[in-house]
């Protein structure tokens, strides 16, 4: 208990470090090279990763991200000549990451694109195309867009070179929302029957042209430095089973999922449906940490503060108490895995904010510090940073969960500041 109190006090005393907000960075800076290929909820900005990697590693050191998301850590590691491994339970994240870390020779991909563009030009309404047979496809797409998307999809499927195919599938994935009746800007799967979906072929070509510029820039950066062959690996698996050897990793940089915050499985269902990553959405959901579908048995919280938060929540709502407990327990297992693979003296940098549920403060940062200390980690540094609103919507509607305008009456603020916990093994 004494430790709990001191952890809270310790973090409360930490002052915001303005330079870590990177408030001067424009979208062009944060989306440079391949970073802008695909939207992804709660991605962090590349500048956080490169600054940490600069400080804590040298060329050749292995960097890992156990919650790799759309691959920010991997792209930055490669640009800096550090080998890297990321895992993510979401196959859509893995597809995006693969495309982002694979710099394809610009001449080759431009040529492929020219051929592809010609093939798309042959589209007419009489061409026979086959869309995946899933009732959810018809739920989200109107017949005309569905036909055109199926045509694009079939053409991508014919591409033999796997890197080129992933590049095009990544682009395809990013246009699906705009070409569907998914309510614009909503992070909840909601239909908008008034919406006029974007025309798929035009939208796809525009998306690919943007990606071609990003790929050319990455290729140039890596060629200049001789880093084209720096190993970079992404695997679709759980953060508790990372394919890295014991004591082999110099640095971990990651931003974990939040408890019941984003349902990644719901958010990426359009891609998952088209690419047939899953036939069963409910099974897909269960694999994610932070979702409400997990076993609530045999939980090890490994933190007095986490126990306290659970008890507070139990007074308000049993289900939320169980979900938060499961989350902390699963995060503790991830920390065990981090310890296994880190070298002695290696650092883990965890980007995390606090939040509140049912009126109870969920002190993620404080709980993580306690859990990591209980596992034998030492605090190396703790940074508090502001999240500039252009990078992350700062208000959300409490009832619908949608991102809200500044004047909406139901708004609640979400993560205006966050911590970077730097813990040493
Ligand atoms: C906050 S996001 C990471 C974003 C990332 N930093 C980026 O820049 O794209 C958290 C990620 O954790 C992943 N995730 C959730 N549960 C997981 C699990 N059990 N194992 C591995 N990854 C998981 C989600 O799919 C999501 O991509």
Tab-separated table of C-alpha atoms and ligand atoms in Angstrom:
chain	number	residue	atom	x	y	z
A	1	UNK	CA	0.000	0.000	0.000
A	2	UNK	CA	2.836	2.379	0.871
A	3	UNK	CA	4.298	1.707	-2.541
A	4	UNK	CA	0.958	2.498	-4.206
A	5	UNK	CA	0.786	5.886	-2.575
A	6	UNK	CA	4.331	6.742	-3.529
A	7	UNK	CA	3.760	5.725	-7.154
A	8	UNK	CA	0.781	8.062	-7.384
A	9	UNK	CA	2.768	10.864	-5.799
A	10	UNK	CA	5.746	10.213	-7.999
A	11	UNK	CA	3.740	10.542	-11.184
A	12	UNK	CA	1.758	13.500	-9.910
A	13	UNK	CA	4.989	15.437	-9.397
A	14	UNK	CA	6.151	14.954	-12.956
A	15	UNK	CA	5.926	18.119	-15.029
A	16	UNK	CA	4.892	18.192	-18.643
A	17	UNK	CA	7.889	18.236	-20.956
A	18	UNK	CA	6.897	20.526	-23.835
A	19	UNK	CA	9.480	19.218	-26.294
A	20	UNK	CA	7.817	15.785	-26.218
A	21	UNK	CA	4.537	17.174	-27.580
A	22	UNK	CA	6.189	17.727	-30.962
A	23	UNK	CA	3.600	20.444	-31.386
A	24	UNK	CA	5.550	21.997	-34.238
A	25	UNK	CA	5.248	18.871	-36.352
A	26	UNK	CA	2.822	19.055	-39.238
A	27	UNK	CA	0.880	16.182	-40.753
A	28	UNK	CA	3.567	16.134	-43.450
A	29	UNK	CA	6.208	15.430	-40.796
A	30	UNK	CA	4.252	12.758	-38.963
A	31	UNK	CA	3.098	11.055	-42.181
A	32	UNK	CA	6.459	11.183	-43.976
A	33	UNK	CA	7.604	8.296	-46.182
A	34	UNK	CA	5.234	5.360	-45.618
A	35	UNK	CA	3.737	6.532	-42.300
A	36	UNK	CA	0.712	8.004	-44.083
A	37	UNK	CA	-0.328	4.856	-45.968
A	38	UNK	CA	-3.292	3.928	-43.793
A	39	UNK	CA	-5.345	5.433	-40.998
A	40	UNK	CA	-5.056	3.603	-37.682
A	41	UNK	CA	-6.681	4.444	-34.357
A	42	UNK	CA	-4.354	5.641	-31.593
A	43	UNK	CA	-1.159	5.392	-33.595
A	44	UNK	CA	1.712	7.288	-32.074
A	45	UNK	CA	3.848	9.722	-33.966
A	46	UNK	CA	7.159	8.520	-35.435
A	47	UNK	CA	9.101	11.292	-33.684
A	48	UNK	CA	8.469	9.662	-30.278
A	49	UNK	CA	9.997	6.406	-31.483
A	50	UNK	CA	13.028	7.942	-33.195
A	51	UNK	CA	13.875	10.079	-30.173
A	52	UNK	CA	13.752	7.085	-27.843
A	53	UNK	CA	15.708	4.899	-30.254
A	54	UNK	CA	18.319	7.632	-30.650
A	55	UNK	CA	18.764	7.849	-26.908
A	56	UNK	CA	18.707	4.191	-25.952
A	57	UNK	CA	20.120	2.249	-28.905
A	58	UNK	CA	22.870	2.214	-31.471
A	59	UNK	CA	22.860	0.950	-35.015
A	60	UNK	CA	22.308	-2.814	-35.114
A	61	UNK	CA	20.498	-3.050	-31.741
A	62	UNK	CA	17.236	-4.993	-31.771
A	63	UNK	CA	13.995	-3.053	-31.153
A	64	UNK	CA	10.626	-4.713	-30.441
A	65	UNK	CA	7.028	-3.487	-30.387
A	66	UNK	CA	4.602	-6.011	-28.811
A	67	UNK	CA	1.532	-3.956	-29.841
A	68	UNK	CA	2.853	-3.002	-33.249
A	69	UNK	CA	-0.345	-1.452	-34.661
A	70	UNK	CA	0.262	0.004	-38.098
A	71	UNK	CA	4.044	-0.308	-37.797
A	72	UNK	CA	5.292	3.103	-36.640
A	73	UNK	CA	8.065	1.563	-34.517
A	74	UNK	CA	9.216	-0.708	-37.324
A	75	UNK	CA	9.397	1.992	-39.974
A	76	UNK	CA	11.406	4.247	-37.656
A	77	UNK	CA	13.716	1.407	-36.603
A	78	UNK	CA	14.467	0.565	-40.217
A	79	UNK	CA	15.149	4.176	-41.152
A	80	UNK	CA	17.605	4.266	-38.247
A	81	UNK	CA	19.337	1.007	-39.147
A	82	UNK	CA	18.028	-0.991	-36.187
A	83	UNK	CA	16.668	-4.511	-36.770
A	84	UNK	CA	13.154	-4.840	-35.382
A	85	UNK	CA	10.273	-7.174	-34.636
A	86	UNK	CA	6.635	-6.272	-34.081
A	87	UNK	CA	3.649	-8.408	-33.317
A	88	UNK	CA	-0.016	-7.536	-33.396
A	89	UNK	CA	-3.051	-9.720	-32.939
A	90	UNK	CA	-4.859	-7.829	-35.681
A	91	UNK	CA	-4.116	-9.185	-39.187
A	92	UNK	CA	-5.103	-5.824	-40.661
A	93	UNK	CA	-2.330	-4.169	-38.610
A	94	UNK	CA	0.097	-6.792	-39.902
A	95	UNK	CA	-0.879	-6.173	-43.538
A	96	UNK	CA	-0.413	-2.408	-43.145
A	97	UNK	CA	2.925	-2.852	-41.374
A	98	UNK	CA	4.235	-5.233	-44.037
A	99	UNK	CA	3.425	-2.729	-46.743
A	100	UNK	CA	4.976	0.136	-44.779
A	101	UNK	CA	8.309	-1.532	-44.051
A	102	UNK	CA	8.787	-2.970	-47.530
A	103	UNK	CA	10.520	-0.434	-49.730
A	104	UNK	CA	9.888	-1.593	-53.294
A	105	UNK	CA	12.130	-0.414	-56.106
A	106	UNK	CA	10.218	2.651	-57.402
A	107	UNK	CA	10.760	1.688	-61.077
A	108	UNK	CA	9.284	-1.733	-60.462
A	109	UNK	CA	6.221	-0.538	-58.569
A	110	UNK	CA	5.549	2.336	-60.999
A	111	UNK	CA	5.569	-0.207	-63.829
A	112	UNK	CA	3.215	-2.518	-61.935
A	113	UNK	CA	0.947	0.438	-61.262
A	114	UNK	CA	0.839	1.482	-64.923
A	115	UNK	CA	-0.243	-2.042	-65.897
A	116	UNK	CA	-2.756	-2.140	-63.065
A	117	UNK	CA	-4.237	1.204	-64.025
A	118	UNK	CA	-4.791	-0.069	-67.572
A	119	UNK	CA	-6.549	-3.155	-66.261
A	120	UNK	CA	-8.829	-1.068	-64.062
A	121	UNK	CA	-9.657	0.996	-67.161
A	122	UNK	CA	-11.314	-2.107	-68.647
A	123	UNK	CA	-14.020	-2.124	-65.978
A	124	UNK	CA	-17.585	-2.216	-67.247
A	125	UNK	CA	-20.838	-3.311	-65.712
A	126	UNK	CA	-20.926	-6.539	-67.696
A	127	UNK	CA	-17.668	-7.891	-66.335
A	128	UNK	CA	-18.287	-10.857	-64.055
A	129	UNK	CA	-16.875	-10.309	-60.590
A	130	UNK	CA	-17.175	-12.198	-57.345
A	131	UNK	CA	-17.233	-10.485	-53.965
A	132	UNK	CA	-16.649	-12.460	-50.759
A	133	UNK	CA	-19.861	-14.087	-49.672
A	134	UNK	CA	-20.606	-12.571	-46.331
A	135	UNK	CA	-23.823	-10.901	-45.340
A	136	UNK	CA	-21.830	-8.124	-43.663
A	137	UNK	CA	-20.459	-7.032	-47.040
A	138	UNK	CA	-24.002	-6.237	-48.179
A	139	UNK	CA	-24.621	-4.597	-44.843
A	140	UNK	CA	-21.850	-2.058	-45.501
A	141	UNK	CA	-21.653	-1.653	-49.267
A	142	UNK	CA	-24.162	-0.574	-51.899
A	143	UNK	CA	-24.282	-2.806	-55.010
A	144	UNK	CA	-22.387	-0.448	-57.340
A	145	UNK	CA	-19.451	0.145	-55.005
A	146	UNK	CA	-19.399	-3.507	-54.042
A	147	UNK	CA	-19.074	-4.525	-57.721
A	148	UNK	CA	-16.243	-2.118	-58.394
A	149	UNK	CA	-14.420	-3.064	-55.222
A	150	UNK	CA	-14.788	-6.728	-56.105
A	151	UNK	CA	-13.250	-5.960	-59.492
A	152	UNK	CA	-10.263	-4.161	-57.908
A	153	UNK	CA	-9.927	-6.943	-55.386
A	154	UNK	CA	-9.910	-9.635	-58.096
A	155	UNK	CA	-7.247	-7.760	-60.043
A	156	UNK	CA	-5.014	-7.425	-56.957
A	157	UNK	CA	-5.470	-11.129	-56.245
A	158	UNK	CA	-3.922	-11.931	-59.637
A	159	UNK	CA	-0.622	-10.176	-58.778
A	160	UNK	CA	2.113	-12.758	-58.245
A	161	UNK	CA	4.758	-10.713	-56.417
A	162	UNK	CA	3.763	-10.841	-52.748
A	163	UNK	CA	5.288	-7.454	-51.802
A	164	UNK	CA	3.517	-5.722	-54.672
A	165	UNK	CA	0.269	-7.479	-53.820
A	166	UNK	CA	0.466	-6.434	-50.140
A	167	UNK	CA	1.166	-2.860	-51.240
A	168	UNK	CA	-2.043	-2.809	-53.287
A	169	UNK	CA	-4.090	-4.639	-50.634
A	170	UNK	CA	-2.973	-2.079	-48.062
A	171	UNK	CA	-4.224	0.700	-50.345
A	172	UNK	CA	-7.444	-1.215	-50.958
A	173	UNK	CA	-7.977	-1.587	-47.228
A	174	UNK	CA	-7.641	2.128	-46.605
A	175	UNK	CA	-10.359	3.119	-49.087
A	176	UNK	CA	-13.006	0.686	-47.846
A	177	UNK	CA	-14.523	2.985	-45.260
A	178	UNK	CA	-14.944	5.864	-47.690
A	179	UNK	CA	-16.490	3.562	-50.280
A	180	UNK	CA	-19.000	2.118	-47.790
A	181	UNK	CA	-21.892	3.621	-45.869
A	182	UNK	CA	-19.860	3.608	-42.624
A	183	UNK	CA	-20.686	6.857	-40.845
A	184	UNK	CA	-17.863	9.252	-41.677
A	185	UNK	CA	-15.378	9.892	-38.845
A	186	UNK	CA	-17.147	7.438	-36.546
A	187	UNK	CA	-15.048	4.939	-34.667
A	188	UNK	CA	-18.115	2.859	-33.911
A	189	UNK	CA	-19.573	0.684	-36.653
A	190	UNK	CA	-22.585	2.816	-37.543
A	191	UNK	CA	-24.325	3.041	-40.916
A	192	UNK	CA	-25.227	6.313	-42.572
A	193	UNK	CA	-27.944	5.787	-45.145
A	194	UNK	CA	-27.623	9.366	-46.367
A	195	UNK	CA	-23.951	8.971	-47.212
A	196	UNK	CA	-22.750	9.053	-50.777
A	197	UNK	CA	-19.842	6.593	-50.855
A	198	UNK	CA	-16.692	7.535	-52.781
A	199	UNK	CA	-16.277	6.088	-56.255
A	200	UNK	CA	-13.960	3.069	-55.700
A	201	UNK	CA	-11.739	3.106	-58.807
A	202	UNK	CA	-10.926	6.807	-58.646
A	203	UNK	CA	-10.403	6.661	-54.891
A	204	UNK	CA	-8.142	3.639	-55.198
A	205	UNK	CA	-5.955	5.246	-57.863
A	206	UNK	CA	-5.584	8.382	-55.755
A	207	UNK	CA	-4.661	6.296	-52.709
A	208	UNK	CA	-2.046	4.326	-54.647
A	209	UNK	CA	-0.497	7.487	-56.082
A	210	UNK	CA	-0.065	8.806	-52.539
A	211	UNK	CA	1.524	5.498	-51.523
A	212	UNK	CA	3.872	5.520	-54.518
A	213	UNK	CA	5.294	8.840	-53.316
A	214	UNK	CA	5.711	7.421	-49.789
A	215	UNK	CA	7.399	4.271	-51.069
A	216	UNK	CA	9.806	6.273	-53.255
A	217	UNK	CA	10.791	8.375	-50.240
A	218	UNK	CA	11.372	5.338	-48.017
A	219	UNK	CA	13.385	3.638	-50.739
A	220	UNK	CA	15.505	6.746	-51.148
A	221	UNK	CA	16.092	7.131	-47.394
A	222	UNK	CA	17.089	3.500	-46.955
A	223	UNK	CA	19.280	3.418	-50.063
A	224	UNK	CA	21.163	6.560	-49.044
A	225	UNK	CA	22.057	5.013	-45.695
A	226	UNK	CA	22.566	1.455	-46.929
A	227	UNK	CA	19.692	0.206	-44.739
A	228	UNK	CA	17.552	-1.506	-47.383
A	229	UNK	CA	18.421	-4.926	-45.996
A	230	UNK	CA	18.049	-4.135	-42.275
A	231	UNK	CA	15.795	-6.957	-40.986
A	232	UNK	CA	12.303	-5.934	-40.022
A	233	UNK	CA	9.707	-8.550	-39.165
A	234	UNK	CA	6.020	-8.379	-38.310
A	235	UNK	CA	4.038	-11.352	-37.075
A	236	UNK	CA	0.368	-11.796	-36.338
A	237	UNK	CA	0.405	-13.198	-32.839
A	238	UNK	CA	-0.290	-12.336	-29.233
A	239	UNK	CA	1.923	-9.867	-27.354
A	240	UNK	CA	2.633	-12.609	-24.823
A	241	UNK	CA	4.296	-14.871	-27.380
A	242	UNK	CA	6.915	-12.765	-29.128
A	243	UNK	CA	9.373	-14.617	-31.373
A	244	UNK	CA	12.493	-12.964	-29.927
A	245	UNK	CA	15.186	-14.845	-28.042
A	246	UNK	CA	15.739	-14.441	-24.296
A	247	UNK	CA	17.865	-11.407	-23.382
A	248	UNK	CA	18.262	-10.331	-27.019
A	249	UNK	CA	16.372	-7.037	-27.172
A	250	UNK	CA	17.864	-3.600	-26.464
A	251	UNK	CA	14.700	-1.520	-26.602
A	252	UNK	CA	10.949	-1.973	-26.545
A	253	UNK	CA	8.786	0.926	-27.683
A	254	UNK	CA	5.057	0.441	-27.576
A	255	UNK	CA	1.635	1.933	-26.990
A	256	UNK	CA	-0.707	-0.684	-25.545
A	257	UNK	CA	-4.427	-0.915	-26.169
A	258	UNK	CA	-6.684	0.783	-23.625
A	259	UNK	CA	-9.288	-1.068	-21.675
A	260	UNK	CA	-12.600	-1.086	-23.585
A	261	UNK	CA	-11.508	1.960	-25.559
A	262	UNK	CA	-11.247	0.985	-29.196
A	263	UNK	CA	-12.725	-2.229	-30.481
A	264	UNK	CA	-10.058	-2.800	-33.123
A	265	UNK	CA	-11.884	-5.845	-34.378
A	266	UNK	CA	-14.988	-3.779	-35.110
A	267	UNK	CA	-13.030	-0.924	-36.583
A	268	UNK	CA	-11.199	-3.107	-39.052
A	269	UNK	CA	-14.066	-5.367	-39.929
A	270	UNK	CA	-14.337	-4.049	-43.496
A	271	UNK	CA	-10.800	-5.155	-44.353
A	272	UNK	CA	-11.165	-8.350	-42.332
A	273	UNK	CA	-14.300	-9.205	-44.321
A	274	UNK	CA	-12.879	-8.497	-47.768
A	275	UNK	CA	-9.565	-10.211	-47.130
A	276	UNK	CA	-11.400	-13.008	-45.347
A	277	UNK	CA	-9.275	-12.781	-42.227
A	278	UNK	CA	-12.239	-14.035	-40.295
A	279	UNK	CA	-15.649	-15.478	-40.952
A	280	UNK	CA	-16.633	-14.937	-37.386
A	281	UNK	CA	-16.391	-11.416	-35.993
A	282	UNK	CA	-17.117	-12.453	-32.437
A	283	UNK	CA	-14.140	-14.828	-32.430
A	284	UNK	CA	-11.976	-12.080	-33.953
A	285	UNK	CA	-12.889	-9.709	-31.094
A	286	UNK	CA	-11.908	-12.123	-28.357
A	287	UNK	CA	-8.235	-12.096	-29.243
A	288	UNK	CA	-7.674	-8.443	-28.330
A	289	UNK	CA	-6.385	-7.229	-24.977
A	290	UNK	CA	-8.601	-4.534	-23.525
A	291	UNK	CA	-11.857	-5.944	-24.865
A	292	UNK	CA	-14.739	-7.190	-22.813
A	293	UNK	CA	-14.641	-10.822	-23.879
A	294	UNK	CA	-11.939	-12.322	-21.717
A	295	UNK	CA	-11.825	-14.918	-19.018
A	296	UNK	CA	-12.109	-13.342	-15.611
A	297	UNK	CA	-10.636	-16.328	-13.785
A	298	UNK	CA	-7.232	-16.685	-12.089
A	299	UNK	CA	-6.260	-13.071	-12.537
A	300	UNK	CA	-2.895	-11.897	-11.247
A	301	UNK	CA	-2.959	-8.118	-10.949
A	302	UNK	CA	0.486	-7.811	-9.390
A	303	UNK	CA	-0.236	-4.279	-8.160
A	304	UNK	CA	-1.840	-3.004	-4.971
A	305	UNK	CA	-3.167	-0.015	-6.879
A	306	UNK	CA	-4.818	-2.243	-9.472
A	307	UNK	CA	-6.553	-4.098	-6.596
A	308	UNK	CA	-7.727	-0.778	-5.225
A	309	UNK	CA	-9.133	0.303	-8.589
A	310	UNK	CA	-10.897	-3.042	-8.906
A	311	UNK	CA	-12.492	-2.610	-5.476
A	312	UNK	CA	-13.638	0.934	-6.278
A	313	UNK	CA	-15.175	-0.268	-9.524
A	314	UNK	CA	-16.876	-3.212	-7.828
A	315	UNK	CA	-18.905	-0.698	-5.846
A	316	UNK	CA	-20.152	0.862	-9.108
A	317	UNK	CA	-20.343	-1.880	-11.688
A	318	UNK	CA	-19.222	-5.504	-11.478
A	319	UNK	CA	-18.786	-6.006	-15.210
A	320	UNK	CA	-16.455	-3.026	-15.612
A	321	UNK	CA	-14.503	-4.125	-12.531
A	322	UNK	CA	-13.969	-7.522	-14.136
A	323	UNK	CA	-12.957	-6.063	-17.478
A	324	UNK	CA	-10.421	-3.729	-15.933
A	325	UNK	CA	-9.009	-6.535	-13.778
A	326	UNK	CA	-8.659	-8.796	-16.814
A	327	UNK	CA	-6.888	-5.965	-18.643
A	328	UNK	CA	-4.370	-5.362	-15.865
A	329	UNK	CA	-3.755	-9.054	-15.467
A	330	UNK	CA	-3.124	-9.514	-19.209
A	331	UNK	CA	-0.846	-6.469	-19.314
A	332	UNK	CA	1.141	-7.960	-16.455
A	333	UNK	CA	1.651	-11.087	-18.594
A	334	UNK	CA	2.920	-8.898	-21.434
A	335	UNK	CA	5.412	-7.305	-19.015
A	336	UNK	CA	6.672	-10.774	-18.053
A	337	UNK	CA	7.274	-11.442	-21.747
A	338	UNK	CA	9.076	-8.103	-22.091
A	339	UNK	CA	11.396	-9.007	-19.234
A	340	UNK	CA	12.189	-12.363	-20.786
A	341	UNK	CA	13.423	-10.928	-24.063
A	342	UNK	CA	15.123	-7.729	-22.855
A	343	UNK	CA	18.877	-7.641	-22.316
A	344	UNK	CA	20.098	-6.665	-18.890
A	345	UNK	CA	20.071	-2.861	-18.909
A	346	UNK	CA	17.603	-2.859	-21.852
A	347	UNK	CA	14.705	-0.421	-21.680
A	348	UNK	CA	10.995	-0.717	-22.257
A	349	UNK	CA	9.195	2.507	-23.188
A	350	UNK	CA	5.459	2.402	-22.737
A	351	UNK	CA	3.320	5.239	-24.015
A	352	UNK	CA	0.146	5.297	-21.938
A	353	UNK	CA	-2.499	7.705	-20.670
A	354	UNK	CA	-4.958	7.491	-17.820
A	355	UNK	CA	-8.678	7.475	-18.238
A	356	UNK	CA	-11.837	7.050	-16.206
A	357	UNK	CA	-14.668	4.550	-16.241
A	358	UNK	CA	-17.920	4.773	-14.268
A	359	UNK	CA	-16.474	7.746	-12.415
A	360	UNK	CA	-13.416	5.804	-11.241
A	361	UNK	CA	-9.975	6.944	-12.333
A	362	UNK	CA	-8.178	4.189	-14.188
A	363	UNK	CA	-4.557	4.974	-13.413
A	364	UNK	CA	-2.966	2.851	-16.118
A	365	UNK	CA	0.434	4.536	-15.874
A	366	UNK	CA	0.712	4.143	-12.105
A	367	UNK	CA	-0.460	0.538	-12.229
A	368	UNK	CA	2.027	-0.328	-14.988
A	369	UNK	CA	4.903	1.229	-13.012
A	370	UNK	CA	3.942	-0.850	-9.981
A	371	UNK	CA	3.594	-4.051	-11.961
A	372	UNK	CA	6.918	-3.516	-13.717
A	373	UNK	CA	8.671	-2.720	-10.446
A	374	UNK	CA	7.177	-5.823	-8.876
A	375	UNK	CA	8.658	-7.793	-11.764
A	376	UNK	CA	12.100	-6.344	-11.031
A	377	UNK	CA	12.259	-3.404	-13.448
A	378	UNK	CA	13.729	-0.062	-12.330
A	379	UNK	CA	12.451	3.358	-13.340
A	380	UNK	CA	14.897	4.941	-15.821
A	381	UNK	CA	12.758	7.967	-16.663
A	382	UNK	CA	9.121	9.007	-16.803
A	383	UNK	CA	8.051	11.633	-19.305
A	384	UNK	CA	4.732	13.420	-19.268
A	385	UNK	CA	3.663	14.783	-22.625
A	386	UNK	CA	0.763	16.718	-24.014
A	387	UNK	CA	-1.035	15.208	-26.967
A	388	UNK	CA	-1.658	17.977	-29.473
A	389	UNK	CA	-5.314	17.799	-30.477
A	390	UNK	CA	-4.513	17.524	-34.162
A	391	UNK	CA	-2.990	14.103	-33.540
A	392	UNK	CA	-5.739	12.674	-31.400
A	393	UNK	CA	-9.299	13.860	-30.975
A	394	UNK	CA	-9.491	15.067	-27.419
A	395	UNK	CA	-13.224	14.911	-26.873
A	396	UNK	CA	-15.654	12.109	-27.279
A	397	UNK	CA	-19.403	11.945	-26.924
A	398	UNK	CA	-20.121	10.077	-23.712
A	399	UNK	CA	-23.302	8.430	-24.926
A	400	UNK	CA	-22.454	7.484	-28.502
A	401	UNK	CA	-18.695	7.118	-28.095
A	402	UNK	CA	-18.219	9.143	-31.278
A	403	UNK	CA	-15.630	11.854	-31.454
A	404	UNK	CA	-17.404	15.051	-30.557
A	405	UNK	CA	-17.115	18.717	-31.378
A	406	UNK	CA	-15.727	21.003	-28.714
A	407	UNK	CA	-19.222	22.375	-27.951
A	408	UNK	CA	-21.168	19.136	-27.743
A	409	UNK	CA	-22.855	18.836	-24.401
A	410	UNK	CA	-22.019	15.175	-23.738
A	411	UNK	CA	-18.320	15.550	-24.370
A	412	UNK	CA	-15.746	14.023	-22.059
A	413	UNK	CA	-12.079	14.671	-22.443
A	414	UNK	CA	-9.912	11.758	-23.464
A	415	UNK	CA	-6.188	11.478	-22.809
A	416	UNK	CA	-5.108	15.121	-23.076
A	417	UNK	CA	-1.765	14.102	-21.570
A	418	UNK	CA	0.025	10.800	-21.463
A	419	UNK	CA	3.164	9.284	-19.996
A	420	UNK	CA	6.148	7.593	-21.507
A	421	UNK	CA	7.264	5.107	-18.877
A	422	UNK	CA	10.881	4.153	-19.403
A	423	UNK	CA	11.750	1.116	-17.311
A	424	UNK	CA	15.043	-0.729	-17.212
A	425	UNK	CA	15.639	-4.437	-16.773
B	1	LIG	C1	-2.590	1.660	-29.437
B	1	LIG	S1	-2.468	0.462	-30.678
B	1	LIG	C2	-0.803	0.548	-31.165
B	1	LIG	C3	-0.584	1.609	-32.196
B	1	LIG	C4	0.847	1.687	-32.683
B	1	LIG	N1	1.725	2.293	-31.688
B	1	LIG	C5	0.951	2.477	-33.984
B	1	LIG	O1	1.635	3.499	-34.042
B	1	LIG	O2	0.267	2.073	-34.930
B	1	LIG	C6	-2.599	-1.034	-29.778
B	1	LIG	C7	-2.505	-2.298	-30.636
B	1	LIG	O3	-2.546	-3.421	-29.784
B	1	LIG	C8	-3.078	-4.502	-30.546
B	1	LIG	N2	-3.444	-5.604	-29.653
B	1	LIG	C9	-4.536	-5.746	-28.867
B	1	LIG	N3	-4.504	-6.911	-28.218
B	1	LIG	C10	-3.347	-7.541	-28.570
B	1	LIG	C11	-2.741	-8.771	-28.215
B	1	LIG	N4	-3.341	-9.620	-27.383
B	1	LIG	N5	-1.528	-9.060	-28.744
B	1	LIG	C12	-0.931	-8.231	-29.632
B	1	LIG	N6	-1.482	-7.052	-30.024
B	1	LIG	C13	-2.665	-6.699	-29.498
B	1	LIG	C14	-4.222	-3.853	-31.305
B	1	LIG	O4	-4.562	-4.605	-32.441
B	1	LIG	C15	-3.610	-2.495	-31.660
B	1	LIG	O5	-3.046	-2.523	-32.918
